[in-house]
């Protein structure tokens, strides 16, 4: 097998693995408080880092007209996958603790890719927990079970939170 074919196969496998990791990490990203700043910051940081790297290695990309597709591919994929690495780093190097929130509601939701079949009994796919912290409402999704079926609105609840190193807290509900 020639080197270009081997590199192409390894690139496709890496892309599929990164896409699967991204799909798994989206659950944590959706249950983050302040995830928008993490996504925007990681994309801007990665854009600056890649532009710097391309500028330092510009001799590799001469003549410029021949390498425009490569440069665009490097820029686009690195910026698109930057939130994945930002979220992973934020969560990996953090401490787990419990934080208090004011309970607002917990409601089940149903999601189906193919709709409901005739006569099918509808079961909840997951739950959406709505809480309030410092006057701001946050919604978190999880699938396992209803954690607060007997809790009344306004009561204080404790949720497991990972305090990220970038200041973005991730609520750990399964």
PDB file of N, CA and C in Angstrom, residues 34-116:
ATOM      1  N   UNK A  34     -22.522  28.545  30.719  1.00  0.00           N
ATOM      2  CA  UNK A  34     -21.591  29.440  30.042  1.00  0.00           C
ATOM      3  C   UNK A  34     -20.843  28.777  28.909  1.00  0.00           C
ATOM      4  N   UNK A  35     -21.474  27.817  28.259  1.00  0.00           N
ATOM      5  CA  UNK A  35     -20.807  27.079  27.186  1.00  0.00           C
ATOM      6  C   UNK A  35     -20.560  27.945  25.957  1.00  0.00           C
ATOM      7  N   UNK A  36     -21.366  28.969  25.755  1.00  0.00           N
ATOM      8  CA  UNK A  36     -21.182  29.839  24.591  1.00  0.00           C
ATOM      9  C   UNK A  36     -19.829  30.518  24.601  1.00  0.00           C
ATOM     10  N   UNK A  37     -19.406  30.966  25.786  1.00  0.00           N
ATOM     11  CA  UNK A  37     -18.093  31.598  25.902  1.00  0.00           C
ATOM     12  C   UNK A  37     -16.977  30.592  25.665  1.00  0.00           C
ATOM     13  N   UNK A  38     -17.178  29.362  26.133  1.00  0.00           N
ATOM     14  CA  UNK A  38     -16.165  28.329  25.924  1.00  0.00           C
ATOM     15  C   UNK A  38     -16.016  28.012  24.437  1.00  0.00           C
ATOM     16  N   UNK A  39     -17.136  27.875  23.749  1.00  0.00           N
ATOM     17  CA  UNK A  39     -17.113  27.566  22.315  1.00  0.00           C
ATOM     18  C   UNK A  39     -16.456  28.708  21.539  1.00  0.00           C
ATOM     19  N   UNK A  40     -16.898  29.944  21.790  1.00  0.00           N
ATOM     20  CA  UNK A  40     -16.347  31.085  21.066  1.00  0.00           C
ATOM     21  C   UNK A  40     -14.857  31.270  21.381  1.00  0.00           C
ATOM     22  N   UNK A  41     -14.494  31.158  22.646  1.00  0.00           N
ATOM     23  CA  UNK A  41     -13.090  31.331  23.026  1.00  0.00           C
ATOM     24  C   UNK A  41     -12.186  30.270  22.449  1.00  0.00           C
ATOM     25  N   UNK A  42     -12.645  29.020  22.457  1.00  0.00           N
ATOM     26  CA  UNK A  42     -11.799  27.955  21.909  1.00  0.00           C
ATOM     27  C   UNK A  42     -11.662  28.088  20.394  1.00  0.00           C
ATOM     28  N   UNK A  43     -12.730  28.532  19.722  1.00  0.00           N
ATOM     29  CA  UNK A  43     -12.639  28.715  18.271  1.00  0.00           C
ATOM     30  C   UNK A  43     -11.693  29.865  17.926  1.00  0.00           C
ATOM     31  N   UNK A  44     -11.780  30.964  18.666  1.00  0.00           N
ATOM     32  CA  UNK A  44     -10.880  32.091  18.412  1.00  0.00           C
ATOM     33  C   UNK A  44      -9.431  31.737  18.727  1.00  0.00           C
ATOM     34  N   UNK A  45      -9.224  31.028  19.837  1.00  0.00           N
ATOM     35  CA  UNK A  45      -7.866  30.605  20.189  1.00  0.00           C
ATOM     36  C   UNK A  45      -7.292  29.693  19.118  1.00  0.00           C
ATOM     37  N   UNK A  46      -8.080  28.727  18.662  1.00  0.00           N
ATOM     38  CA  UNK A  46      -7.598  27.793  17.648  1.00  0.00           C
ATOM     39  C   UNK A  46      -7.345  28.510  16.321  1.00  0.00           C
ATOM     40  N   UNK A  47      -8.192  29.467  15.973  1.00  0.00           N
ATOM     41  CA  UNK A  47      -7.975  30.228  14.749  1.00  0.00           C
ATOM     42  C   UNK A  47      -6.654  30.988  14.817  1.00  0.00           C
ATOM     43  N   UNK A  48      -6.395  31.625  15.954  1.00  0.00           N
ATOM     44  CA  UNK A  48      -5.135  32.355  16.121  1.00  0.00           C
ATOM     45  C   UNK A  48      -3.942  31.402  16.093  1.00  0.00           C
ATOM     46  N   UNK A  49      -4.051  30.261  16.759  1.00  0.00           N
ATOM     47  CA  UNK A  49      -2.946  29.303  16.799  1.00  0.00           C
ATOM     48  C   UNK A  49      -2.659  28.731  15.414  1.00  0.00           C
ATOM     49  N   UNK A  50      -3.704  28.381  14.677  1.00  0.00           N
ATOM     50  CA  UNK A  50      -3.503  27.801  13.343  1.00  0.00           C
ATOM     51  C   UNK A  50      -2.960  28.850  12.375  1.00  0.00           C
ATOM     52  N   UNK A  51      -3.473  30.072  12.447  1.00  0.00           N
ATOM     53  CA  UNK A  51      -2.948  31.128  11.575  1.00  0.00           C
ATOM     54  C   UNK A  51      -1.476  31.397  11.875  1.00  0.00           C
ATOM     55  N   UNK A  52      -1.111  31.384  13.148  1.00  0.00           N
ATOM     56  CA  UNK A  52       0.295  31.561  13.517  1.00  0.00           C
ATOM     57  C   UNK A  52       1.141  30.408  12.986  1.00  0.00           C
ATOM     58  N   UNK A  53       0.642  29.188  13.160  1.00  0.00           N
ATOM     59  CA  UNK A  53       1.373  28.017  12.657  1.00  0.00           C
ATOM     60  C   UNK A  53       1.517  28.033  11.148  1.00  0.00           C
ATOM     61  N   UNK A  54       0.458  28.429  10.448  1.00  0.00           N
ATOM     62  CA  UNK A  54       0.547  28.512   8.992  1.00  0.00           C
ATOM     63  C   UNK A  54       1.494  29.628   8.557  1.00  0.00           C
ATOM     64  N   UNK A  55       1.493  30.721   9.295  1.00  0.00           N
ATOM     65  CA  UNK A  55       2.404  31.816   8.965  1.00  0.00           C
ATOM     66  C   UNK A  55       3.866  31.395   9.183  1.00  0.00           C
ATOM     67  N   UNK A  56       4.127  30.694  10.283  1.00  0.00           N
ATOM     68  CA  UNK A  56       5.498  30.253  10.551  1.00  0.00           C
ATOM     69  C   UNK A  56       5.960  29.192   9.556  1.00  0.00           C
ATOM     70  N   UNK A  57       5.028  28.380   9.055  1.00  0.00           N
ATOM     71  CA  UNK A  57       5.379  27.339   8.092  1.00  0.00           C
ATOM     72  C   UNK A  57       5.016  27.706   6.673  1.00  0.00           C
ATOM     73  N   UNK A  58       4.984  28.998   6.365  1.00  0.00           N
ATOM     74  CA  UNK A  58       4.536  29.452   5.045  1.00  0.00           C
ATOM     75  C   UNK A  58       5.444  28.984   3.911  1.00  0.00           C
ATOM     76  N   UNK A  59       6.680  28.676   4.216  1.00  0.00           N
ATOM     77  CA  UNK A  59       7.579  28.184   3.160  1.00  0.00           C
ATOM     78  C   UNK A  59       7.099  26.838   2.619  1.00  0.00           C
ATOM     79  N   UNK A  60       6.441  26.080   3.464  1.00  0.00           N
ATOM     80  CA  UNK A  60       5.916  24.770   3.069  1.00  0.00           C
ATOM     81  C   UNK A  60       4.788  24.911   2.048  1.00  0.00           C
ATOM     82  N   UNK A  61       4.089  26.061   2.085  1.00  0.00           N
ATOM     83  CA  UNK A  61       2.915  26.263   1.233  1.00  0.00           C
ATOM     84  C   UNK A  61       3.185  27.191   0.042  1.00  0.00           C
ATOM     85  N   UNK A  62       4.388  27.133  -0.497  1.00  0.00           N
ATOM     86  CA  UNK A  62       4.676  27.922  -1.693  1.00  0.00           C
ATOM     87  C   UNK A  62       4.744  26.985  -2.883  1.00  0.00           C
ATOM     88  N   UNK A  63       4.237  27.310  -4.001  1.00  0.00           N
ATOM     89  CA  UNK A  63       3.474  28.489  -4.382  1.00  0.00           C
ATOM     90  C   UNK A  63       2.079  28.456  -3.744  1.00  0.00           C
ATOM     91  N   UNK A  64       1.616  29.629  -3.369  1.00  0.00           N
ATOM     92  CA  UNK A  64       0.395  29.762  -2.585  1.00  0.00           C
ATOM     93  C   UNK A  64      -0.839  29.225  -3.316  1.00  0.00           C
ATOM     94  N   UNK A  65      -0.951  29.462  -4.619  1.00  0.00           N
ATOM     95  CA  UNK A  65      -2.143  29.060  -5.372  1.00  0.00           C
ATOM     96  C   UNK A  65      -2.346  27.551  -5.362  1.00  0.00           C
ATOM     97  N   UNK A  66      -1.270  26.816  -5.271  1.00  0.00           N
ATOM     98  CA  UNK A  66      -1.366  25.351  -5.276  1.00  0.00           C
ATOM     99  C   UNK A  66      -1.868  24.789  -3.959  1.00  0.00           C
ATOM    100  N   UNK A  67      -1.682  25.514  -2.880  1.00  0.00           N
ATOM    101  CA  UNK A  67      -1.971  24.977  -1.546  1.00  0.00           C
ATOM    102  C   UNK A  67      -3.181  25.607  -0.861  1.00  0.00           C
ATOM    103  N   UNK A  68      -3.948  26.399  -1.574  1.00  0.00           N
ATOM    104  CA  UNK A  68      -5.126  27.035  -0.969  1.00  0.00           C
ATOM    105  C   UNK A  68      -6.112  25.991  -0.417  1.00  0.00           C
ATOM    106  N   UNK A  69      -6.435  24.913  -1.127  1.00  0.00           N
ATOM    107  CA  UNK A  69      -7.362  23.922  -0.547  1.00  0.00           C
ATOM    108  C   UNK A  69      -6.833  23.288   0.747  1.00  0.00           C
ATOM    109  N   UNK A  70      -5.550  22.997   0.808  1.00  0.00           N
ATOM    110  CA  UNK A  70      -4.972  22.421   2.033  1.00  0.00           C
ATOM    111  C   UNK A  70      -5.088  23.393   3.202  1.00  0.00           C
ATOM    112  N   UNK A  71      -4.740  24.646   2.940  1.00  0.00           N
ATOM    113  CA  UNK A  71      -4.785  25.654   4.008  1.00  0.00           C
ATOM    114  C   UNK A  71      -6.214  25.847   4.492  1.00  0.00           C
ATOM    115  N   UNK A  72      -7.169  25.924   3.582  1.00  0.00           N
ATOM    116  CA  UNK A  72      -8.572  26.078   3.975  1.00  0.00           C
ATOM    117  C   UNK A  72      -9.067  24.866   4.755  1.00  0.00           C
ATOM    118  N   UNK A  73      -8.658  23.674   4.337  1.00  0.00           N
ATOM    119  CA  UNK A  73      -9.040  22.457   5.062  1.00  0.00           C
ATOM    120  C   UNK A  73      -8.480  22.468   6.480  1.00  0.00           C
ATOM    121  N   UNK A  74      -7.242  22.859   6.637  1.00  0.00           N
ATOM    122  CA  UNK A  74      -6.632  22.940   7.966  1.00  0.00           C
ATOM    123  C   UNK A  74      -7.362  23.964   8.823  1.00  0.00           C
ATOM    124  N   UNK A  75      -7.646  25.126   8.259  1.00  0.00           N
ATOM    125  CA  UNK A  75      -8.342  26.177   9.013  1.00  0.00           C
ATOM    126  C   UNK A  75      -9.745  25.743   9.432  1.00  0.00           C
ATOM    127  N   UNK A  76     -10.517  25.228   8.480  1.00  0.00           N
ATOM    128  CA  UNK A  76     -11.912  24.878   8.767  1.00  0.00           C
ATOM    129  C   UNK A  76     -12.004  23.759   9.795  1.00  0.00           C
ATOM    130  N   UNK A  77     -11.252  22.679   9.598  1.00  0.00           N
ATOM    131  CA  UNK A  77     -11.366  21.554  10.523  1.00  0.00           C
ATOM    132  C   UNK A  77     -10.820  21.884  11.906  1.00  0.00           C
ATOM    133  N   UNK A  78      -9.777  22.651  11.977  1.00  0.00           N
ATOM    134  CA  UNK A  78      -9.243  22.985  13.297  1.00  0.00           C
ATOM    135  C   UNK A  78     -10.199  23.888  14.051  1.00  0.00           C
ATOM    136  N   UNK A  79     -10.836  24.829  13.379  1.00  0.00           N
ATOM    137  CA  UNK A  79     -11.795  25.709  14.062  1.00  0.00           C
ATOM    138  C   UNK A  79     -13.070  24.951  14.432  1.00  0.00           C
ATOM    139  N   UNK A  80     -13.522  24.042  13.567  1.00  0.00           N
ATOM    140  CA  UNK A  80     -14.740  23.280  13.882  1.00  0.00           C
ATOM    141  C   UNK A  80     -14.543  22.310  15.047  1.00  0.00           C
ATOM    142  N   UNK A  81     -13.355  21.759  15.187  1.00  0.00           N
ATOM    143  CA  UNK A  81     -13.114  20.814  16.274  1.00  0.00           C
ATOM    144  C   UNK A  81     -12.550  21.478  17.531  1.00  0.00           C
ATOM    145  N   UNK A  82     -12.328  22.768  17.507  1.00  0.00           N
ATOM    146  CA  UNK A  82     -11.800  23.480  18.675  1.00  0.00           C
ATOM    147  C   UNK A  82     -12.715  23.386  19.901  1.00  0.00           C
ATOM    148  N   UNK A  83     -14.059  23.515  19.763  1.00  0.00           N
ATOM    149  CA  UNK A  83     -14.907  23.381  20.961  1.00  0.00           C
ATOM    150  C   UNK A  83     -14.804  22.003  21.620  1.00  0.00           C
ATOM    151  N   UNK A  84     -14.568  20.976  20.825  1.00  0.00           N
ATOM    152  CA  UNK A  84     -14.389  19.641  21.399  1.00  0.00           C
ATOM    153  C   UNK A  84     -13.204  19.623  22.343  1.00  0.00           C
ATOM    154  N   UNK A  85     -12.070  20.121  21.879  1.00  0.00           N
ATOM    155  CA  UNK A  85     -10.876  20.096  22.718  1.00  0.00           C
ATOM    156  C   UNK A  85     -10.990  21.079  23.880  1.00  0.00           C
ATOM    157  N   UNK A  86     -11.637  22.222  23.660  1.00  0.00           N
ATOM    158  CA  UNK A  86     -11.856  23.171  24.747  1.00  0.00           C
ATOM    159  C   UNK A  86     -12.713  22.582  25.851  1.00  0.00           C
ATOM    160  N   UNK A  87     -13.768  21.870  25.465  1.00  0.00           N
ATOM    161  CA  UNK A  87     -14.652  21.248  26.450  1.00  0.00           C
ATOM    162  C   UNK A  87     -13.950  20.107  27.183  1.00  0.00           C
ATOM    163  N   UNK A  88     -13.189  19.304  26.451  1.00  0.00           N
ATOM    164  CA  UNK A  88     -12.467  18.197  27.089  1.00  0.00           C
ATOM    165  C   UNK A  88     -11.448  18.708  28.103  1.00  0.00           C
ATOM    166  N   UNK A  89     -10.675  19.709  27.720  1.00  0.00           N
ATOM    167  CA  UNK A  89      -9.664  20.254  28.627  1.00  0.00           C
ATOM    168  C   UNK A  89     -10.332  20.913  29.825  1.00  0.00           C
ATOM    169  N   UNK A  90     -11.415  21.641  29.589  1.00  0.00           N
ATOM    170  CA  UNK A  90     -12.142  22.299  30.675  1.00  0.00           C
ATOM    171  C   UNK A  90     -12.638  21.278  31.694  1.00  0.00           C
ATOM    172  N   UNK A  91     -13.131  20.146  31.220  1.00  0.00           N
ATOM    173  CA  UNK A  91     -13.719  19.138  32.102  1.00  0.00           C
ATOM    174  C   UNK A  91     -12.675  18.226  32.733  1.00  0.00           C
ATOM    175  N   UNK A  92     -11.642  17.862  32.006  1.00  0.00           N
ATOM    176  CA  UNK A  92     -10.649  16.926  32.527  1.00  0.00           C
ATOM    177  C   UNK A  92      -9.874  17.476  33.713  1.00  0.00           C
ATOM    178  N   UNK A  93      -9.490  18.712  33.632  1.00  0.00           N
ATOM    179  CA  UNK A  93      -8.664  19.299  34.683  1.00  0.00           C
ATOM    180  C   UNK A  93      -9.525  20.112  35.651  1.00  0.00           C
ATOM    181  N   UNK A  94     -10.564  19.486  36.176  1.00  0.00           N
ATOM    182  CA  UNK A  94     -11.473  20.191  37.071  1.00  0.00           C
ATOM    183  C   UNK A  94     -11.815  19.302  38.259  1.00  0.00           C
ATOM    184  N   UNK A  95     -12.406  19.915  39.258  1.00  0.00           N
ATOM    185  CA  UNK A  95     -12.797  19.208  40.470  1.00  0.00           C
ATOM    186  C   UNK A  95     -14.308  19.062  40.526  1.00  0.00           C
ATOM    187  N   UNK A  96     -14.764  17.922  41.009  1.00  0.00           N
ATOM    188  CA  UNK A  96     -16.192  17.685  41.151  1.00  0.00           C
ATOM    189  C   UNK A  96     -16.629  18.132  42.548  1.00  0.00           C
ATOM    190  N   UNK A  97     -17.716  18.884  42.590  1.00  0.00           N
ATOM    191  CA  UNK A  97     -18.288  19.316  43.856  1.00  0.00           C
ATOM    192  C   UNK A  97     -19.787  19.476  43.659  1.00  0.00           C
ATOM    193  N   UNK A  98     -20.493  19.783  44.734  1.00  0.00           N
ATOM    194  CA  UNK A  98     -21.933  19.977  44.660  1.00  0.00           C
ATOM    195  C   UNK A  98     -22.252  21.453  44.825  1.00  0.00           C
ATOM    196  N   UNK A  99     -23.195  21.929  44.017  1.00  0.00           N
ATOM    197  CA  UNK A  99     -23.580  23.331  44.036  1.00  0.00           C
ATOM    198  C   UNK A  99     -25.091  23.418  44.218  1.00  0.00           C
ATOM    199  N   UNK A 100     -25.539  24.423  44.933  1.00  0.00           N
ATOM    200  CA  UNK A 100     -26.976  24.577  45.177  1.00  0.00           C
ATOM    201  C   UNK A 100     -27.614  25.427  44.085  1.00  0.00           C
ATOM    202  N   UNK A 101     -28.813  25.031  43.690  1.00  0.00           N
ATOM    203  CA  UNK A 101     -29.627  25.721  42.705  1.00  0.00           C
ATOM    204  C   UNK A 101     -31.047  25.793  43.232  1.00  0.00           C
ATOM    205  N   UNK A 102     -31.800  26.749  42.748  1.00  0.00           N
ATOM    206  CA  UNK A 102     -33.224  26.824  43.081  1.00  0.00           C
ATOM    207  C   UNK A 102     -33.989  26.028  42.025  1.00  0.00           C
ATOM    208  N   UNK A 103     -34.771  25.064  42.480  1.00  0.00           N
ATOM    209  CA  UNK A 103     -35.522  24.188  41.584  1.00  0.00           C
ATOM    210  C   UNK A 103     -36.681  24.967  40.960  1.00  0.00           C
ATOM    211  N   UNK A 104     -36.852  24.840  39.645  1.00  0.00           N
ATOM    212  CA  UNK A 104     -37.981  25.453  38.948  1.00  0.00           C
ATOM    213  C   UNK A 104     -38.928  24.365  38.452  1.00  0.00           C
ATOM    214  N   UNK A 105     -38.415  23.432  37.657  1.00  0.00           N
ATOM    215  CA  UNK A 105     -39.272  22.351  37.159  1.00  0.00           C
ATOM    216  C   UNK A 105     -38.422  21.206  36.622  1.00  0.00           C
ATOM    217  N   UNK A 106     -39.071  20.069  36.502  1.00  0.00           N
ATOM    218  CA  UNK A 106     -38.478  18.898  35.862  1.00  0.00           C
ATOM    219  C   UNK A 106     -39.586  18.266  35.044  1.00  0.00           C
ATOM    220  N   UNK A 107     -39.376  18.182  33.747  1.00  0.00           N
ATOM    221  CA  UNK A 107     -40.435  17.643  32.898  1.00  0.00           C
ATOM    222  C   UNK A 107     -39.857  16.615  31.930  1.00  0.00           C
ATOM    223  N   UNK A 108     -40.631  15.602  31.612  1.00  0.00           N
ATOM    224  CA  UNK A 108     -40.162  14.606  30.650  1.00  0.00           C
ATOM    225  C   UNK A 108     -40.319  15.124  29.223  1.00  0.00           C
ATOM    226  N   UNK A 109     -39.527  14.577  28.331  1.00  0.00           N
ATOM    227  CA  UNK A 109     -39.693  14.882  26.912  1.00  0.00           C
ATOM    228  C   UNK A 109     -39.621  13.580  26.125  1.00  0.00           C
ATOM    229  N   UNK A 110     -40.184  13.614  24.937  1.00  0.00           N
ATOM    230  CA  UNK A 110     -40.189  12.461  24.055  1.00  0.00           C
ATOM    231  C   UNK A 110     -39.540  12.857  22.740  1.00  0.00           C
ATOM    232  N   UNK A 111     -38.590  12.078  22.288  1.00  0.00           N
ATOM    233  CA  UNK A 111     -37.934  12.321  21.006  1.00  0.00           C
ATOM    234  C   UNK A 111     -37.838  10.998  20.259  1.00  0.00           C
ATOM    235  N   UNK A 112     -38.239  11.041  19.002  1.00  0.00           N
ATOM    236  CA  UNK A 112     -38.177   9.843  18.180  1.00  0.00           C
ATOM    237  C   UNK A 112     -37.754  10.241  16.779  1.00  0.00           C
ATOM    238  N   UNK A 113     -36.831   9.507  16.241  1.00  0.00           N
ATOM    239  CA  UNK A 113     -36.349   9.802  14.903  1.00  0.00           C
ATOM    240  C   UNK A 113     -37.333   9.417  13.818  1.00  0.00           C
ATOM    241  N   UNK A 114     -38.262   8.510  14.144  1.00  0.00           N
ATOM    242  CA  UNK A 114     -39.173   8.001  13.121  1.00  0.00           C
ATOM    243  C   UNK A 114     -40.636   8.242  13.451  1.00  0.00           C
ATOM    244  N   UNK A 115     -40.927   9.003  14.500  1.00  0.00           N
ATOM    245  CA  UNK A 115     -42.305   9.268  14.875  1.00  0.00           C
ATOM    246  C   UNK A 115     -42.858   8.172  15.771  1.00  0.00           C
ATOM    247  N   UNK A 116     -44.151   8.259  16.026  1.00  0.00           N
ATOM    248  CA  UNK A 116     -44.827   7.312  16.911  1.00  0.00           C
ATOM    249  C   UNK A 116     -45.645   6.349  16.060  1.00  0.00           C
TER     250      UNK A 116
END
